[in-house]
Amino acid sequence: MAHQAQKPADSFGTRTGFEAGGRRYQLYSVAKLAERYSAVARLPRSLKVLAENLLRLDNAPALAPFLSWNGRPGAAEIAFVPARVLMQDFTGVPCIVDLAVMREAVATLGGDPAAVNPRADVDLVIDHSVQVDQFGTAGAFEGNLELEYARNRERYVFLKWGQRALRGFRVVPPGTGICHQVNLEYLSSVVRLDGDLALPDTLVGTDSHTTMVNGLGVLGWGVGGIEAEAALIGQPLSLLVPEVVGVALTGKLREGVNATDAVLTLTELLRRQGVVGKFVEFFGPGLAELPVPARATLANMAPEYGATCGFFPVDEGTLAYLRLTGRAADDVARVEAYCRAQGLFADRQSEDPVFTDVVPFDLGAVEACIAGPFLPQDRVPLRVAKRAVRKTLAAWAVPGVPDEARTVRWAGAEFPLRHGAVVLAAITSCTNTSNPEVMLGAGLLAKKAVERGLAVPPWVKTSLAPGSRVVWDYLSAAGLVPYLEALGFHRVAFGCTTCIGNSGPLPAPVAAAVSEGKLAVAAVLSGNRNFEGRINPDVRLSYLASPPLVVAYALAGRVDFDPV
């Protein structure tokens, strides 16, 4: 790892050793601190990570609120030094520009420009520059990637220089995956090493959905560019000790209900609760019923439910995911040993932490749903979706403009376009494409639809943007790609697309009909944000849904139909 600004002092005498995989490591022990201050033992695990950070940096005064923790931190402020920084290309490039300028200034003053480097490890994933110009064809991915390189050549050449010149700075190239999923599957170690010293893998990111990695037991959240730059040069980030809202998970998701339904329900619940500026931490027996991909779905949408993070503890499910994604056996053993030694590991014998508030969340009560048409917390149960959508469409009717169809000629077909038409159906990156359950579910639904002779209407712009190449590999291995492509869900990118408005333009005849007829048309996407005007300038209504429901709505061609 890159050099961290650490002090060798150990005022609390908590530096000790532990063994894993036949090797001896050092750690700053929160458990030893708890032997002297009993309140530390009942800290939420996310705060134990912050406490370890302060112990390791020997910031004794800042530990006071943790030593007497009762769930109410008051207005205490601490300095946090994350181990690494995650960037995406839009918000990360300015930080690398500043390092280049620093190097130029040092050279002008007669110094060695090569001495200017990040002090924390920095990973920049190029994932936000792609646009879905081509879709519904076998060459859509290659065509969009070629356009992306042409549009961004200067930026990419600069980033290539940065990767070669700056120590501790890595670039994940375009067409690989979205930063959050690459972080989850590859970059995150859960426990890091600095020599023989083990420490939690912590980070800040220049994307609000950095919180996705909280599903792996890694503490991190999104920050602005100035904070990210401070972190990459080793400066501590100042933050108030947060209140921590515990979400008590019970039960298990019923058949036909998936993690997307759970996160949309949770977003509605926590928006009502009010968690802005707070940590959210999950605990309880329901943890065992959620594999890491489902946890990542719930953690990803922390910005939408308003929390700084949505933290899951390390447990047996975490270890299983690390093994599944190819982490070395010694690394997995170190994660388990370290987290058990620190009191960060959750199992049936674990005592529940003391939280500021506790919100019960019964997974068994979750029902299939969508969310929209403007906000991710506007949950609509699927059983009443048709009625709710029609009510929305009625409210959007333009006075004096009759609800008449516009005739469109496109792709060798002629068809009527009306209010409520689905013109965008996007299985898009980020929230859901890290989850094999929902992605395979979408493929299986496509298979059944094709076998029954169903087809997607020509006015629907379909796209499939997996969060990483792993997704494409298992869809291909399962034999589901031909069925998705038969419905127009060809892969268009490995990157962030529809959620941030990179959906690309609608076909010109469709866009013209929408504009001329003042039509309230819809997008259905498996992402996390659906604010008005964000998805596409021609689309008024946007609904968040699971990948299988995206396929279902694409087949219907209308947002006001009953899918149950």
Coordinates of C-alpha atoms in Angstrom, one line a residue:
M1 CA 0.0 0.0 0.0
A2 CA 1.1 3.6 -0.4
H3 CA 2.7 5.4 2.5
Q4 CA 0.3 6.5 5.2
A5 CA 0.9 9.4 7.5
Q6 CA 1.2 7.3 10.7
K7 CA 2.8 7.9 14.1
P8 CA 4.7 5.1 15.8
A9 CA 3.4 6.0 19.3
D10 CA 0.9 3.7 21.0
S11 CA -0.5 5.8 23.9
F12 CA -3.2 3.2 24.8
G13 CA -0.8 0.2 24.6
T14 CA -3.1 -1.6 22.1
R15 CA -0.6 -2.8 19.5
T16 CA -0.5 -6.5 19.6
G17 CA -0.2 -9.6 17.4
F18 CA -2.4 -12.2 15.9
E19 CA -1.9 -15.3 13.7
A20 CA -3.5 -16.2 10.4
G21 CA -2.5 -18.7 7.8
G22 CA 0.7 -19.7 9.6
R23 CA 1.9 -16.1 9.8
R24 CA 2.2 -13.5 12.5
Y25 CA 0.7 -10.0 12.0
Q26 CA 0.4 -6.8 14.1
L27 CA -2.8 -4.8 14.8
Y28 CA -4.0 -1.9 16.9
S29 CA -6.5 -3.8 19.0
V30 CA -10.0 -2.2 19.6
A31 CA -10.7 -5.4 21.7
K32 CA -7.8 -4.5 24.1
L33 CA -9.2 -1.0 24.3
A34 CA -12.5 -2.5 25.3
E35 CA -10.9 -4.3 28.2
R36 CA -10.2 -0.8 29.8
Y37 CA -13.3 0.9 28.5
S38 CA -16.3 -1.4 28.5
A39 CA -18.4 0.9 26.2
V40 CA -16.0 0.2 23.3
A41 CA -17.2 -3.4 23.2
R42 CA -20.7 -2.3 22.2
L43 CA -19.7 0.2 19.6
P44 CA -21.3 -0.3 16.2
R45 CA -18.8 -2.1 14.0
S46 CA -18.5 0.9 11.6
L47 CA -17.4 3.0 14.6
K48 CA -14.9 0.3 15.6
V49 CA -13.3 0.9 12.2
L50 CA -13.0 4.6 13.0
A51 CA -11.7 3.8 16.5
E52 CA -9.0 1.6 15.0
N53 CA -8.0 4.5 12.7
L54 CA -7.6 6.8 15.7
L55 CA -5.6 4.2 17.6
R56 CA -3.3 3.6 14.7
L57 CA -2.7 7.3 14.3
D58 CA -2.3 7.7 18.0
N59 CA -5.0 10.4 18.1
A60 CA -5.9 9.8 21.8
P61 CA -8.0 12.9 22.5
A62 CA -10.4 12.1 19.6
L63 CA -11.2 8.7 21.0
A64 CA -13.2 10.2 23.9
P65 CA -16.7 9.8 22.4
F66 CA -15.9 6.1 21.7
L67 CA -14.7 5.3 25.2
S68 CA -18.0 6.3 26.7
W69 CA -20.3 5.4 23.8
N70 CA -24.0 5.4 24.6
G71 CA -25.4 5.9 21.1
R72 CA -25.3 9.8 21.3
P73 CA -22.0 11.2 20.1
G74 CA -22.8 14.8 20.6
A75 CA -20.8 17.2 18.5
A76 CA -17.4 15.5 18.7
E77 CA -15.1 15.8 15.7
I78 CA -12.5 13.4 14.6
A79 CA -9.8 13.2 11.9
F80 CA -10.2 10.1 9.6
V81 CA -7.4 8.9 7.3
P82 CA -8.7 6.4 4.7
A83 CA -6.3 3.8 3.3
R84 CA -7.2 4.5 -0.3
V85 CA -9.2 6.6 -2.7
L86 CA -11.5 5.4 -5.5
M87 CA -12.2 7.7 -8.4
Q88 CA -14.3 7.6 -11.6
D89 CA -13.2 9.5 -14.6
F90 CA -15.4 12.5 -14.6
T91 CA -14.8 13.6 -11.0
G92 CA -11.3 12.0 -10.7
V93 CA -9.5 13.6 -13.6
P94 CA -9.3 17.1 -11.9
C95 CA -7.5 15.5 -9.0
I96 CA -4.8 14.0 -11.3
V97 CA -4.6 17.3 -13.1
D98 CA -3.7 19.0 -9.8
L99 CA -0.9 16.4 -9.2
A100 CA 0.4 17.2 -12.7
V101 CA 0.4 20.9 -11.9
M102 CA 2.2 20.3 -8.6
R103 CA 4.9 18.4 -10.5
E104 CA 5.3 21.2 -13.0
A105 CA 5.6 23.7 -10.1
V106 CA 8.2 21.6 -8.4
A107 CA 10.2 21.3 -11.6
T108 CA 10.0 25.1 -12.2
L109 CA 11.5 25.6 -8.7
G110 CA 14.3 23.2 -9.4
G111 CA 13.0 20.2 -7.5
D112 CA 12.4 16.6 -8.6
P113 CA 8.9 16.4 -10.0
A114 CA 8.9 12.6 -9.5
A115 CA 8.8 13.2 -5.8
V116 CA 5.1 14.3 -6.1
N117 CA 2.9 11.2 -5.7
P118 CA -0.2 10.2 -3.9
R119 CA 0.3 9.1 -0.3
A120 CA -2.7 6.9 -0.3
D121 CA -3.4 4.3 -3.0
V122 CA -5.6 5.6 -5.7
D123 CA -7.6 3.6 -8.2
L124 CA -9.4 5.4 -11.1
V125 CA -12.0 3.4 -13.0
I126 CA -12.9 4.9 -16.4
D127 CA -16.7 4.1 -16.4
H128 CA -18.7 7.3 -16.7
S129 CA -17.7 8.5 -20.2
V130 CA -19.6 6.0 -22.3
Q131 CA -22.9 6.9 -24.0
V132 CA -25.5 4.5 -25.5
D133 CA -25.5 5.7 -29.1
Q134 CA -25.7 2.2 -30.5
F135 CA -28.1 -0.4 -29.2
G136 CA -30.1 -3.4 -30.2
T137 CA -27.3 -4.8 -32.5
A138 CA -24.5 -7.3 -32.0
G139 CA -21.8 -4.6 -32.5
A140 CA -23.3 -2.1 -30.1
F141 CA -20.6 -2.5 -27.4
E142 CA -17.7 -2.2 -29.8
G143 CA -19.4 0.8 -31.5
N144 CA -20.0 2.7 -28.3
L145 CA -16.5 2.0 -27.0
E146 CA -15.0 3.3 -30.3
L147 CA -17.1 6.5 -30.0
E148 CA -16.0 6.8 -26.3
Y149 CA -12.3 6.6 -27.2
A150 CA -12.8 9.1 -30.1
R151 CA -14.6 11.6 -27.8
N152 CA -12.2 11.3 -24.9
R153 CA -8.8 10.7 -26.5
E154 CA -7.1 13.6 -24.9
R155 CA -8.4 12.8 -21.4
Y156 CA -7.4 9.1 -21.7
V157 CA -3.9 9.9 -23.0
F158 CA -3.5 12.1 -19.9
L159 CA -4.7 9.4 -17.6
K160 CA -2.3 6.9 -19.2
W161 CA 0.5 9.3 -18.4
G162 CA -0.7 9.5 -14.8
Q163 CA -0.7 5.7 -14.5
R164 CA 2.9 5.5 -15.8
A165 CA 4.2 8.5 -13.9
L166 CA 2.6 8.5 -10.5
R167 CA 3.4 5.8 -7.9
G168 CA 0.3 4.3 -6.2
F169 CA -2.0 5.3 -9.0
R170 CA -3.8 2.7 -11.1
V171 CA -6.2 3.2 -13.9
V172 CA -8.9 0.6 -14.9
P173 CA -9.4 1.1 -18.6
P174 CA -12.8 1.8 -20.4
G175 CA -14.9 -1.2 -21.2
T176 CA -14.0 -3.0 -18.0
G177 CA -16.8 -2.2 -15.6
I178 CA -18.3 0.3 -13.3
C179 CA -16.1 1.6 -10.4
H180 CA -18.3 0.3 -7.6
Q181 CA -18.5 -3.3 -9.0
V182 CA -14.8 -3.4 -9.9
N183 CA -14.1 -2.2 -6.4
L184 CA -16.3 -4.9 -4.9
E185 CA -15.1 -7.8 -7.1
Y186 CA -11.4 -6.9 -7.4
L187 CA -10.0 -3.9 -5.6
S188 CA -11.3 -4.3 -2.0
S189 CA -9.3 -6.5 0.3
V190 CA -11.4 -6.0 3.5
V191 CA -8.1 -6.1 5.5
R192 CA -5.0 -4.5 4.2
L193 CA -1.3 -4.8 5.1
D194 CA 1.3 -2.2 5.7
G195 CA 4.4 -4.4 6.2
D196 CA 3.3 -6.8 8.9
L197 CA 0.6 -4.4 10.3
A198 CA -2.9 -5.3 9.4
L199 CA -5.6 -2.6 9.2
P200 CA -9.2 -2.3 7.8
D201 CA -9.6 -1.5 4.2
T202 CA -11.2 2.0 4.2
L203 CA -11.7 4.5 1.4
V204 CA -13.4 7.6 0.1
G205 CA -14.6 7.9 -3.4
T206 CA -15.4 10.6 -5.9
D207 CA -18.8 9.0 -6.6
S208 CA -21.7 9.0 -4.1
H209 CA -22.3 5.3 -4.6
T210 CA -18.9 4.3 -3.3
T211 CA -21.0 3.0 -0.4
M212 CA -21.7 -0.2 -2.5
V213 CA -18.5 -1.7 -1.0
N214 CA -20.1 -1.4 2.5
G215 CA -21.8 -4.6 1.5
L216 CA -18.4 -6.3 1.8
G217 CA -17.7 -5.0 5.3
V218 CA -15.5 -2.2 3.9
L219 CA -16.1 1.3 5.3
G220 CA -16.2 4.0 2.7
W221 CA -18.4 6.7 1.2
G222 CA -18.5 9.4 -1.4
V223 CA -16.8 12.8 -1.1
G224 CA -16.2 15.9 -3.2
G225 CA -13.0 16.5 -5.1
I226 CA -11.3 18.6 -2.5
E227 CA -11.8 15.9 0.2
A228 CA -10.6 13.3 -2.2
E229 CA -7.5 15.3 -3.0
A230 CA -6.8 15.8 0.7
A231 CA -7.1 12.0 1.2
L232 CA -4.8 11.1 -1.7
I233 CA -2.0 13.3 -0.3
G234 CA -2.4 11.8 3.1
Q235 CA -4.3 14.5 4.9
P236 CA -7.0 13.5 7.4
L237 CA -10.6 14.2 6.7
S238 CA -12.5 16.0 9.4
L239 CA -15.9 14.6 10.3
L240 CA -18.3 14.6 13.2
V241 CA -18.7 11.3 15.0
P242 CA -21.9 10.1 13.4
E243 CA -25.1 8.9 15.0
V244 CA -25.5 5.2 13.9
V245 CA -28.9 3.9 13.0
G246 CA -29.1 0.1 13.3
V247 CA -31.3 -1.7 10.8
A248 CA -32.4 -5.0 12.4
L249 CA -32.8 -7.6 9.7
T250 CA -35.2 -10.5 10.3
G251 CA -36.8 -13.1 8.1
K252 CA -35.9 -13.8 4.5
L253 CA -37.0 -12.6 1.1
R254 CA -40.0 -14.6 -0.3
E255 CA -40.0 -16.4 -3.6
G256 CA -40.5 -13.8 -6.4
V257 CA -39.0 -11.0 -4.3
N258 CA -35.5 -9.9 -4.8
A259 CA -32.8 -7.5 -3.5
T260 CA -34.1 -4.7 -5.8
D261 CA -37.5 -4.9 -4.1
A262 CA -35.7 -4.9 -0.7
V263 CA -33.6 -1.8 -1.4
L264 CA -36.6 0.2 -2.8
T265 CA -38.6 -0.7 0.3
L266 CA -35.6 0.2 2.6
T267 CA -35.2 3.5 0.8
E268 CA -38.8 4.5 1.4
L269 CA -38.5 3.4 5.1
L270 CA -35.2 5.2 5.9
R271 CA -36.3 8.4 4.1
R272 CA -39.3 8.5 6.5
Q273 CA -37.0 7.7 9.4
G274 CA -34.5 10.4 8.6
V275 CA -30.9 9.3 8.3
V276 CA -29.2 12.2 6.6
G277 CA -25.7 12.7 7.9
K278 CA -25.8 9.4 9.8
F279 CA -24.3 6.0 9.5
V280 CA -26.7 3.1 8.8
E281 CA -25.5 -0.3 10.0
F282 CA -27.2 -3.7 9.4
F283 CA -27.4 -6.4 12.0
G284 CA -29.6 -9.2 13.1
P285 CA -30.4 -12.8 12.1
G286 CA -31.6 -11.7 8.6
L287 CA -27.9 -11.0 7.7
A288 CA -27.4 -14.7 7.1
E289 CA -30.2 -14.7 4.5
L290 CA -28.5 -12.0 2.3
P291 CA -25.4 -12.9 0.3
V292 CA -22.9 -10.2 -0.5
P293 CA -24.4 -9.2 -3.9
A294 CA -27.7 -8.5 -2.2
R295 CA -26.0 -6.6 0.6
A296 CA -24.2 -4.6 -2.0
T297 CA -27.5 -3.7 -3.6
L298 CA -28.8 -2.3 -0.2
A299 CA -25.5 -0.5 0.5
N300 CA -25.3 1.0 -3.0
M301 CA -28.4 3.2 -2.4
A302 CA -27.2 4.8 0.8
P303 CA -27.2 8.2 -0.9
E304 CA -30.8 7.6 -2.0
Y305 CA -32.0 6.8 1.6
G306 CA -29.8 9.7 2.8
A307 CA -27.2 8.0 4.9
T308 CA -23.4 8.5 4.8
C309 CA -23.0 4.8 4.5
G310 CA -24.9 1.5 4.7
F311 CA -22.5 -0.8 6.5
F312 CA -22.7 -4.6 6.7
P313 CA -20.3 -6.5 9.1
V314 CA -17.9 -9.1 8.0
D315 CA -19.3 -12.6 8.5
E316 CA -19.3 -16.1 6.9
G317 CA -21.1 -14.7 3.9
T318 CA -18.3 -12.2 3.4
L319 CA -15.7 -14.9 3.5
A320 CA -17.7 -17.0 1.0
Y321 CA -17.8 -14.0 -1.4
L322 CA -14.1 -13.5 -1.1
R323 CA -13.5 -17.1 -2.0
L324 CA -16.0 -17.0 -4.9
T325 CA -14.2 -13.9 -6.4
G326 CA -10.8 -15.5 -6.4
R327 CA -9.1 -14.0 -3.3
A328 CA -6.2 -16.0 -2.1
A329 CA -6.8 -18.5 0.8
D330 CA -4.2 -16.7 3.0
D331 CA -5.9 -13.4 2.4
V332 CA -9.3 -14.8 3.4
A333 CA -7.8 -16.4 6.5
R334 CA -6.3 -13.1 7.4
V335 CA -9.6 -11.3 7.0
E336 CA -11.4 -13.7 9.3
A337 CA -8.7 -13.8 12.0
Y338 CA -8.3 -10.0 12.0
C339 CA -12.0 -9.3 12.1
R340 CA -12.6 -11.8 14.9
A341 CA -9.7 -10.3 16.9
Q342 CA -11.0 -6.8 16.5
G343 CA -14.6 -7.6 17.3
L344 CA -15.7 -6.8 13.8
F345 CA -16.9 -10.3 12.9
A346 CA -20.6 -11.0 13.2
D347 CA -22.0 -14.5 14.1
R348 CA -24.8 -15.9 16.2
Q349 CA -22.8 -15.4 19.4
S350 CA -22.2 -11.7 18.7
E351 CA -23.8 -9.2 21.1
D352 CA -25.8 -6.5 19.3
P353 CA -24.0 -3.1 19.3
V354 CA -25.5 0.0 21.0
F355 CA -27.1 2.1 18.2
T356 CA -28.5 5.6 18.3
D357 CA -31.8 4.2 16.9
V358 CA -32.9 0.9 15.7
V359 CA -35.2 0.4 12.7
P360 CA -36.7 -3.1 12.3
F361 CA -36.7 -4.5 8.7
D362 CA -38.5 -7.8 8.1
L363 CA -37.2 -9.2 4.8
G364 CA -40.2 -11.5 4.7
A365 CA -42.6 -8.5 4.5
V366 CA -41.0 -7.1 1.4
E367 CA -43.1 -7.3 -1.8
A368 CA -42.3 -6.8 -5.4
C369 CA -42.3 -3.2 -6.4
I370 CA -41.0 -0.4 -8.6
A371 CA -40.2 3.2 -7.6
G372 CA -41.1 6.4 -9.4
P373 CA -41.8 8.4 -11.4
F374 CA -39.4 11.0 -10.1
L375 CA -37.8 9.8 -6.8
P376 CA -36.2 6.6 -5.7
Q377 CA -38.2 6.6 -2.4
D378 CA -41.5 6.8 -4.2
R379 CA -42.2 3.0 -3.9
V380 CA -45.1 1.5 -5.8
P381 CA -46.1 -2.1 -4.9
L382 CA -46.3 -4.1 -8.1
R383 CA -49.8 -5.3 -7.3
V384 CA -51.1 -1.7 -7.6
A385 CA -48.6 -0.4 -10.2
K386 CA -51.0 -0.2 -13.1
R387 CA -53.5 1.9 -11.2
A388 CA -50.8 4.1 -9.7
V389 CA -49.2 4.8 -13.1
R390 CA -52.4 5.6 -14.7
K391 CA -53.1 8.1 -12.0
T392 CA -49.7 9.7 -12.6
L393 CA -50.4 9.8 -16.4
A394 CA -53.7 11.5 -15.8
A395 CA -52.0 14.2 -13.7
W396 CA -49.5 14.8 -16.5
A397 CA -52.1 15.2 -19.2
V398 CA -51.6 18.5 -20.9
P399 CA -54.7 20.7 -20.9
G400 CA -56.1 21.2 -24.4
V401 CA -54.0 18.5 -25.9
P402 CA -56.0 15.3 -26.6
D403 CA -54.6 11.9 -25.8
E404 CA -54.0 11.0 -29.4
A405 CA -51.4 8.7 -30.7
R406 CA -48.6 9.9 -32.9
T407 CA -47.7 7.8 -35.8
V408 CA -44.0 6.9 -36.0
R409 CA -42.0 5.3 -38.7
W410 CA -38.8 3.7 -37.5
A411 CA -36.7 0.6 -38.1
G412 CA -38.9 -0.6 -40.9
A413 CA -42.1 -0.4 -38.9
E414 CA -45.0 2.0 -38.4
F415 CA -46.6 2.3 -35.0
P416 CA -48.6 4.6 -32.7
L417 CA -46.9 6.3 -29.8
R418 CA -49.1 7.4 -26.8
H419 CA -48.8 8.6 -23.3
G420 CA -47.3 5.9 -21.1
A421 CA -45.2 4.3 -23.7
V422 CA -41.9 2.8 -22.5
V423 CA -39.3 4.3 -24.7
L424 CA -36.2 3.4 -22.6
A425 CA -35.7 0.0 -21.0
A426 CA -32.3 -0.3 -19.5
I427 CA -30.6 -3.0 -17.5
T428 CA -28.0 -0.6 -16.3
S429 CA -24.9 -0.7 -14.2
C430 CA -24.4 0.0 -10.5
T431 CA -27.1 -1.0 -8.1
N432 CA -28.3 -4.4 -9.5
T433 CA -25.9 -5.7 -12.1
S434 CA -23.5 -7.0 -9.4
N435 CA -26.3 -9.4 -8.3
P436 CA -26.3 -12.7 -10.2
E437 CA -29.8 -13.6 -8.9
V438 CA -31.5 -10.6 -10.6
M439 CA -29.3 -10.7 -13.7
L440 CA -30.0 -14.4 -14.3
G441 CA -33.6 -13.8 -13.5
A442 CA -33.7 -11.2 -16.3
G443 CA -32.1 -13.8 -18.7
L444 CA -34.5 -16.5 -17.7
L445 CA -37.5 -14.2 -18.3
A446 CA -36.1 -13.3 -21.7
K447 CA -35.8 -17.0 -22.5
K448 CA -39.4 -17.7 -21.6
A449 CA -40.6 -14.7 -23.6
V450 CA -38.7 -15.7 -26.7
E451 CA -39.9 -19.3 -26.4
R452 CA -43.5 -18.0 -26.4
G453 CA -42.9 -15.9 -29.4
L454 CA -43.0 -12.5 -27.6
A455 CA -41.0 -9.5 -28.9
V456 CA -40.2 -6.0 -27.7
P457 CA -42.1 -3.2 -29.6
P458 CA -39.9 -1.1 -31.9
W459 CA -40.4 2.1 -30.0
V460 CA -38.5 0.7 -26.9
K461 CA -34.8 1.6 -26.8
T462 CA -33.3 -1.4 -25.0
S463 CA -29.8 -1.7 -23.4
L464 CA -27.8 -4.0 -21.2
A465 CA -24.8 -2.5 -19.4
P466 CA -23.3 -5.1 -17.1
G467 CA -21.3 -3.7 -14.2
S468 CA -18.4 -5.9 -15.0
R469 CA -17.2 -8.5 -17.5
V470 CA -17.9 -11.2 -14.9
V471 CA -21.6 -10.6 -15.4
W472 CA -21.3 -11.2 -19.2
D473 CA -19.3 -14.4 -18.5
Y474 CA -21.9 -16.0 -16.4
L475 CA -24.8 -14.9 -18.6
S476 CA -22.9 -16.5 -21.5
A477 CA -22.1 -19.6 -19.5
A478 CA -25.8 -20.0 -18.6
G479 CA -26.8 -19.8 -22.3
L480 CA -29.0 -16.7 -21.7
V481 CA -27.3 -14.2 -23.9
P482 CA -29.1 -15.2 -27.2
Y483 CA -32.5 -14.8 -25.5
L484 CA -31.6 -11.3 -24.1
E485 CA -30.3 -10.3 -27.5
A486 CA -33.4 -11.6 -29.3
L487 CA -35.3 -9.0 -27.2
G488 CA -32.9 -6.2 -28.1
F489 CA -30.9 -6.4 -24.8
H490 CA -27.5 -6.5 -26.4
R491 CA -24.6 -5.4 -24.3
V492 CA -23.9 -1.7 -24.9
A493 CA -21.2 -1.0 -22.4
F494 CA -19.4 -2.0 -19.3
G495 CA -19.9 1.3 -17.5
C496 CA -22.3 3.8 -16.0
T497 CA -25.1 4.5 -18.5
T498 CA -28.7 5.3 -17.9
C499 CA -28.6 6.3 -14.2
I500 CA -26.5 9.4 -15.0
G501 CA -28.2 10.3 -18.2
N502 CA -25.7 8.5 -20.5
S503 CA -28.7 6.7 -22.1
G504 CA -28.0 8.4 -25.4
P505 CA -30.6 9.9 -27.7
L506 CA -33.9 8.3 -28.5
P507 CA -34.3 7.5 -32.2
A508 CA -35.0 10.7 -34.0
P509 CA -38.6 9.8 -35.2
V510 CA -39.5 8.7 -31.6
A511 CA -38.1 11.9 -30.1
A512 CA -39.9 14.0 -32.6
A513 CA -43.2 12.3 -31.9
V514 CA -42.7 12.8 -28.1
S515 CA -41.9 16.5 -28.6
E516 CA -44.7 17.3 -31.1
G517 CA -47.3 15.3 -29.2
K518 CA -46.2 16.5 -25.8
L519 CA -46.2 12.9 -24.8
A520 CA -45.5 11.7 -21.2
V521 CA -43.4 8.7 -22.0
A522 CA -41.4 6.5 -19.6
A523 CA -38.1 4.9 -18.9
V524 CA -37.8 1.8 -16.8
L525 CA -34.3 1.1 -15.5
S526 CA -32.5 -1.1 -12.9
G527 CA -30.5 1.8 -11.5
N528 CA -30.7 4.0 -8.4
R529 CA -31.7 7.5 -9.6
N530 CA -34.7 8.6 -11.5
F531 CA -34.9 12.3 -11.0
E532 CA -37.0 14.2 -13.6
G533 CA -34.8 15.1 -16.6
R534 CA -31.9 13.0 -15.4
I535 CA -32.4 9.9 -17.5
N536 CA -33.2 11.4 -20.9
P537 CA -34.4 14.9 -21.8
D538 CA -37.3 13.5 -23.8
V539 CA -38.5 11.2 -20.9
R540 CA -40.8 12.7 -18.3
L541 CA -41.4 9.6 -16.1
S542 CA -38.8 7.2 -14.9
Y543 CA -39.2 4.1 -12.8
L544 CA -36.6 2.1 -11.0
A545 CA -37.1 -1.7 -11.2
S546 CA -35.3 -5.0 -11.0
P547 CA -33.7 -6.3 -14.1
P548 CA -36.4 -9.0 -14.7
L549 CA -39.1 -6.2 -14.5
V550 CA -37.1 -4.1 -17.0
V551 CA -37.5 -7.0 -19.4
A552 CA -41.2 -7.3 -18.6
Y553 CA -41.9 -3.6 -19.1
A554 CA -39.9 -3.6 -22.3
L555 CA -42.1 -6.5 -23.6
A556 CA -45.3 -4.7 -22.6
G557 CA -44.1 -1.4 -24.2
R558 CA -46.2 0.5 -21.8
V559 CA -45.6 1.5 -18.2
D560 CA -49.3 1.2 -17.3
F561 CA -49.8 -2.5 -17.4
D562 CA -50.3 -5.1 -14.8
P563 CA -47.2 -7.4 -14.5
V564 CA -48.5 -9.6 -11.7

